[in-house]
Short mmCIF file of C-alpha atoms in Angstrom, two decimals:
data_model
loop_
_atom_site.label_atom_id
_atom_site.label_comp_id
_atom_site.label_asym_id
_atom_site.label_seq_id
_atom_site.Cartn_x
_atom_site.Cartn_y
_atom_site.Cartn_z
CA UNK A 1 -16.74 62.36 40.89
CA UNK A 2 -20.26 63.45 39.98
CA UNK A 3 -22.92 63.13 42.78
CA UNK A 4 -26.83 63.55 42.80
CA UNK A 5 -28.41 64.17 46.13
CA UNK A 6 -32.12 63.48 46.71
CA UNK A 7 -34.31 64.87 49.24
CA UNK A 8 -36.27 63.54 51.37
CA UNK A 9 -34.82 59.80 51.32
CA UNK A 10 -38.56 58.90 52.82
CA UNK A 11 -41.90 60.31 52.33
CA UNK A 12 -45.12 59.23 53.58
CA UNK A 13 -48.25 60.90 53.03
CA UNK A 14 -52.08 60.79 52.93
CA UNK A 15 -53.88 60.55 49.76
CA UNK A 16 -54.81 63.96 48.45
CA UNK A 17 -51.70 65.71 49.89
CA UNK A 18 -49.03 67.49 47.64
CA UNK A 19 -45.44 66.86 47.75
CA UNK A 20 -41.97 67.84 46.41
CA UNK A 21 -38.97 65.80 45.89
CA UNK A 22 -35.66 67.52 45.27
CA UNK A 23 -32.47 66.58 43.30
CA UNK A 24 -29.43 68.35 43.37
CA UNK A 25 -26.18 67.95 41.60
CA UNK A 26 -22.68 68.84 42.26
CA UNK A 27 -21.92 69.23 38.71
CA UNK A 28 -23.89 69.92 35.40
CA UNK A 29 -25.19 67.01 33.17
CA UNK A 30 -26.31 67.28 29.91
CA UNK A 31 -29.91 66.54 30.69
CA UNK A 32 -31.51 65.00 33.91
CA UNK A 33 -33.87 62.37 34.08
CA UNK A 34 -36.65 61.19 36.51
CA UNK A 35 -37.41 57.79 36.96
CA UNK A 36 -40.20 55.49 39.06
CA UNK A 37 -39.35 52.35 40.11
CA UNK A 38 -41.69 49.52 41.81
CA UNK A 39 -40.81 46.58 44.15
CA UNK A 40 -39.14 43.98 41.82
CA UNK A 41 -39.03 46.04 38.76
CA UNK A 42 -36.71 48.14 36.90
CA UNK A 43 -36.87 51.96 36.84
CA UNK A 44 -39.16 53.48 34.13
CA UNK A 45 -38.46 56.64 32.64
CA UNK A 46 -40.90 59.64 33.56
CA UNK A 47 -39.31 62.55 32.00
CA UNK A 48 -36.19 64.13 30.49
CA UNK A 49 -35.50 67.74 31.07
CA UNK A 50 -32.75 69.31 29.05
CA UNK A 51 -33.19 73.24 29.29
CA UNK A 52 -32.34 75.41 32.31
CA UNK A 53 -35.55 76.79 33.68
CA UNK A 54 -37.54 74.26 31.75
CA UNK A 55 -40.82 72.77 33.54
CA UNK A 56 -42.56 69.71 32.04
CA UNK A 57 -46.12 68.59 33.24
CA UNK A 58 -47.22 64.85 33.07
CA UNK A 59 -50.68 64.82 34.42
CA UNK A 60 -50.30 65.48 38.26
CA UNK A 61 -46.47 65.67 37.92
CA UNK A 62 -44.51 68.77 37.45
CA UNK A 63 -40.98 68.64 36.78
CA UNK A 64 -38.64 71.70 36.80
CA UNK A 65 -34.91 72.09 35.77
CA UNK A 66 -33.08 74.72 37.57
CA UNK A 67 -31.51 77.54 35.49
CA UNK A 68 -28.12 76.67 36.11
CA UNK A 69 -29.01 72.88 35.09
CA UNK A 70 -27.59 71.51 38.50
CA UNK A 71 -30.98 71.01 40.32
CA UNK A 72 -34.37 69.50 39.93
CA UNK A 73 -37.69 68.98 41.38
CA UNK A 74 -40.56 66.51 41.11
CA UNK A 75 -43.78 68.09 42.54
CA UNK A 76 -47.07 65.53 42.76
CA UNK A 77 -50.51 67.29 43.08
CA UNK A 78 -53.24 65.36 45.05
CA UNK A 79 -50.93 62.07 45.73
CA UNK A 80 -52.87 58.82 45.15
CA UNK A 81 -51.94 55.47 46.37
CA UNK A 82 -50.85 54.24 43.00
CA UNK A 83 -48.11 56.86 43.02
CA UNK A 84 -46.59 54.85 45.76
CA UNK A 85 -42.77 53.75 44.43
CA UNK A 86 -39.25 54.84 44.40
CA UNK A 87 -38.65 58.04 42.54
CA UNK A 88 -34.88 58.58 41.08
CA UNK A 89 -33.26 61.23 39.44
CA UNK A 90 -30.50 60.55 37.06
CA UNK A 91 -28.07 62.79 35.24
CA UNK A 92 -27.32 62.11 31.77
CA UNK A 93 -23.46 62.26 30.65
CA UNK A 94 -23.34 63.57 26.99
CA UNK A 95 -19.48 63.45 26.72
CA UNK A 96 -16.86 60.88 25.11
CA UNK A 97 -17.15 57.25 26.31
CA UNK A 98 -19.15 58.19 28.89
CA UNK A 99 -21.93 59.08 26.82
CA UNK A 100 -25.40 58.23 27.91
CA UNK A 101 -24.28 56.84 31.30
CA UNK A 102 -26.56 57.39 34.12
CA UNK A 103 -25.74 58.86 37.39
CA UNK A 104 -28.48 58.24 39.99
CA UNK A 105 -29.39 60.04 43.12
CA UNK A 106 -30.13 57.55 46.20
CA UNK A 107 -33.93 57.72 45.51
CA UNK A 108 -37.04 58.83 47.29
CA UNK A 109 -39.19 56.23 48.73
CA UNK A 110 -43.02 57.63 48.55
CA UNK A 111 -45.75 55.84 50.13
CA UNK A 112 -49.17 57.32 49.79
CA UNK A 113 -51.73 55.95 52.17
CA UNK A 114 -55.34 55.69 51.38
CA UNK B 1 -43.09 41.29 24.51
CA UNK B 2 -40.15 43.46 22.88
CA UNK B 3 -38.84 44.88 26.21
CA UNK B 4 -35.57 44.16 27.94
CA UNK B 5 -35.75 40.96 29.45
CA UNK B 6 -33.23 39.35 32.04
CA UNK B 7 -32.62 35.76 33.27
CA UNK B 8 -32.73 34.41 35.82
CA UNK B 9 -34.94 36.76 37.79
CA UNK B 10 -33.69 35.73 41.28
CA UNK B 11 -30.72 33.74 42.12
CA UNK B 12 -29.45 32.37 45.67
CA UNK B 13 -25.88 31.06 46.05
CA UNK B 14 -23.45 30.31 48.31
CA UNK B 15 -20.43 32.44 48.99
CA UNK B 16 -17.23 31.47 46.73
CA UNK B 17 -19.72 30.27 43.90
CA UNK B 18 -19.76 31.53 40.25
CA UNK B 19 -22.79 33.08 38.89
CA UNK B 20 -23.79 34.27 35.36
CA UNK B 21 -26.71 36.44 34.38
CA UNK B 22 -28.25 37.19 30.94
CA UNK B 23 -29.47 40.40 29.24
CA UNK B 24 -31.43 40.51 26.26
CA UNK B 25 -32.08 44.09 25.38
CA UNK B 26 -34.45 45.55 22.85
CA UNK B 27 -33.22 43.88 19.47
CA UNK B 28 -32.39 47.42 17.54
CA UNK B 29 -30.58 48.70 20.53
CA UNK B 30 -26.83 49.04 20.03
CA UNK B 31 -26.02 50.06 23.42
CA UNK B 32 -26.51 47.94 26.37
CA UNK B 33 -25.87 48.71 30.11
CA UNK B 34 -25.37 47.05 33.31
CA UNK B 35 -26.21 48.61 36.52
CA UNK B 36 -26.03 47.40 40.27
CA UNK B 37 -28.81 48.55 42.94
CA UNK B 38 -28.82 47.60 46.65
CA UNK B 39 -31.92 48.10 48.68
CA UNK B 40 -33.08 51.56 49.19
CA UNK B 41 -30.37 52.89 46.96
CA UNK B 42 -30.25 54.20 43.39
CA UNK B 43 -28.71 52.02 40.63
CA UNK B 44 -24.91 52.27 40.29
CA UNK B 45 -23.16 52.02 37.00
CA UNK B 46 -21.15 49.00 36.06
CA UNK B 47 -20.20 48.98 32.36
CA UNK B 48 -21.61 49.44 28.89
CA UNK B 49 -21.05 48.23 25.68
CA UNK B 50 -21.76 49.62 22.11
CA UNK B 51 -22.54 46.91 19.88
CA UNK B 52 -19.99 44.21 20.95
CA UNK B 53 -17.24 46.83 22.36
CA UNK B 54 -17.23 47.45 25.80
CA UNK B 55 -16.46 51.08 26.22
CA UNK B 56 -16.24 52.10 29.90
CA UNK B 57 -16.20 49.94 33.21
CA UNK B 58 -16.46 51.30 36.59
CA UNK B 59 -14.31 50.88 39.33
CA UNK B 60 -16.98 48.90 41.14
CA UNK B 61 -16.50 46.18 38.74
CA UNK B 62 -13.63 44.40 40.56
CA UNK B 63 -11.63 41.65 38.95
CA UNK B 64 -14.17 39.05 39.81
CA UNK B 65 -16.93 40.69 37.53
CA UNK B 66 -16.68 40.36 33.76
CA UNK B 67 -19.24 41.30 31.18
CA UNK B 68 -19.40 40.12 27.48
CA UNK B 69 -21.63 40.96 24.54
CA UNK B 70 -20.01 38.78 21.91
CA UNK B 71 -22.30 39.47 18.98
CA UNK B 72 -23.61 42.74 19.72
CA UNK B 73 -26.90 41.18 20.75
CA UNK B 74 -27.51 39.72 24.25
CA UNK B 75 -24.90 40.47 26.76
CA UNK B 76 -23.72 38.11 30.05
CA UNK B 77 -22.51 39.44 33.48
CA UNK B 78 -20.35 36.70 35.51
CA UNK B 79 -19.32 37.41 38.88
CA UNK B 80 -16.63 34.67 40.22
CA UNK B 81 -15.97 33.47 43.84
CA UNK B 82 -19.06 35.54 45.16
CA UNK B 83 -18.99 37.53 48.38
CA UNK B 84 -21.97 38.29 50.60
CA UNK B 85 -21.42 42.10 49.30
CA UNK B 86 -22.21 41.04 45.98
CA UNK B 87 -25.86 40.69 47.12
CA UNK B 88 -27.97 43.16 44.98
CA UNK B 89 -30.25 43.82 42.19
CA UNK B 90 -28.52 43.51 38.81
CA UNK B 91 -30.03 45.66 36.06
CA UNK B 92 -29.66 45.78 32.46
CA UNK B 93 -30.61 48.46 30.12
CA UNK B 94 -30.71 49.17 26.64
CA UNK B 95 -30.82 52.17 24.45
CA UNK B 96 -31.45 54.10 21.28
CA UNK B 97 -30.65 57.49 20.47
CA UNK B 98 -33.54 59.49 19.28
CA UNK B 99 -33.43 63.23 17.73
CA UNK B 100 -32.54 64.79 20.92
CA UNK B 101 -31.64 62.28 23.75
CA UNK B 102 -30.64 58.88 24.68
CA UNK B 103 -33.44 56.81 26.43
CA UNK B 104 -32.54 53.80 28.60
CA UNK B 105 -34.99 51.14 28.73
CA UNK B 106 -34.31 48.58 31.89
CA UNK B 107 -35.17 45.26 32.31
CA UNK B 108 -36.58 43.86 35.43
CA UNK B 109 -33.32 43.06 36.90
CA UNK B 110 -31.76 39.66 38.61
CA UNK B 111 -31.85 39.88 42.34
CA UNK B 112 -29.00 37.86 43.72
CA UNK B 113 -28.56 36.83 47.19
CA UNK B 114 -25.08 35.28 48.61
CA UNK B 115 -25.22 33.41 51.75
#
């Protein structure tokens, strides 16, 4: 069974602080994705990382994929209240009938206080 | 609006009743996925279709659950004899495969509460 562990599960910070969310896998996926989900809505894709060691930036968000392609991190610089939400990592399967199937971590609930 | 749509958005039912949810994917997408998400957790895969063919079912999908995609367009998820443990958000996603990877677009979900 492929598992993704996210940490921390909850994060409550003040506006302007930096934070990092971690995602660790028990196995290798073809790629790893990060999503953000707001209450009452479906997850929205932020980024996909494919290559070991890859770093991608999206404004104040920096995503890293570990060299072994089993772990990833999301770093937010100078967090704002609008960053509040549930952040999910998901491993993407590439093989056989499971192609495209996503395995999600349990999520990190981020609250940024003004 | 050309995104994934789901109906109803909310459903309250009594234990033992049957419920059916509908998902309309993005029109040109041939893959359609169903996930279930409980409060404070990540979504869990239930099943997926490529066109009208159901290619994989999770062991989470008990005999009371059935999903169809009869014409390869919209899909329905039916839960028979609902139980309180079925209370969750049911998410649908559709996808198209671009040059390098597959991107799933999620609908807003149907929140089910079983009393």
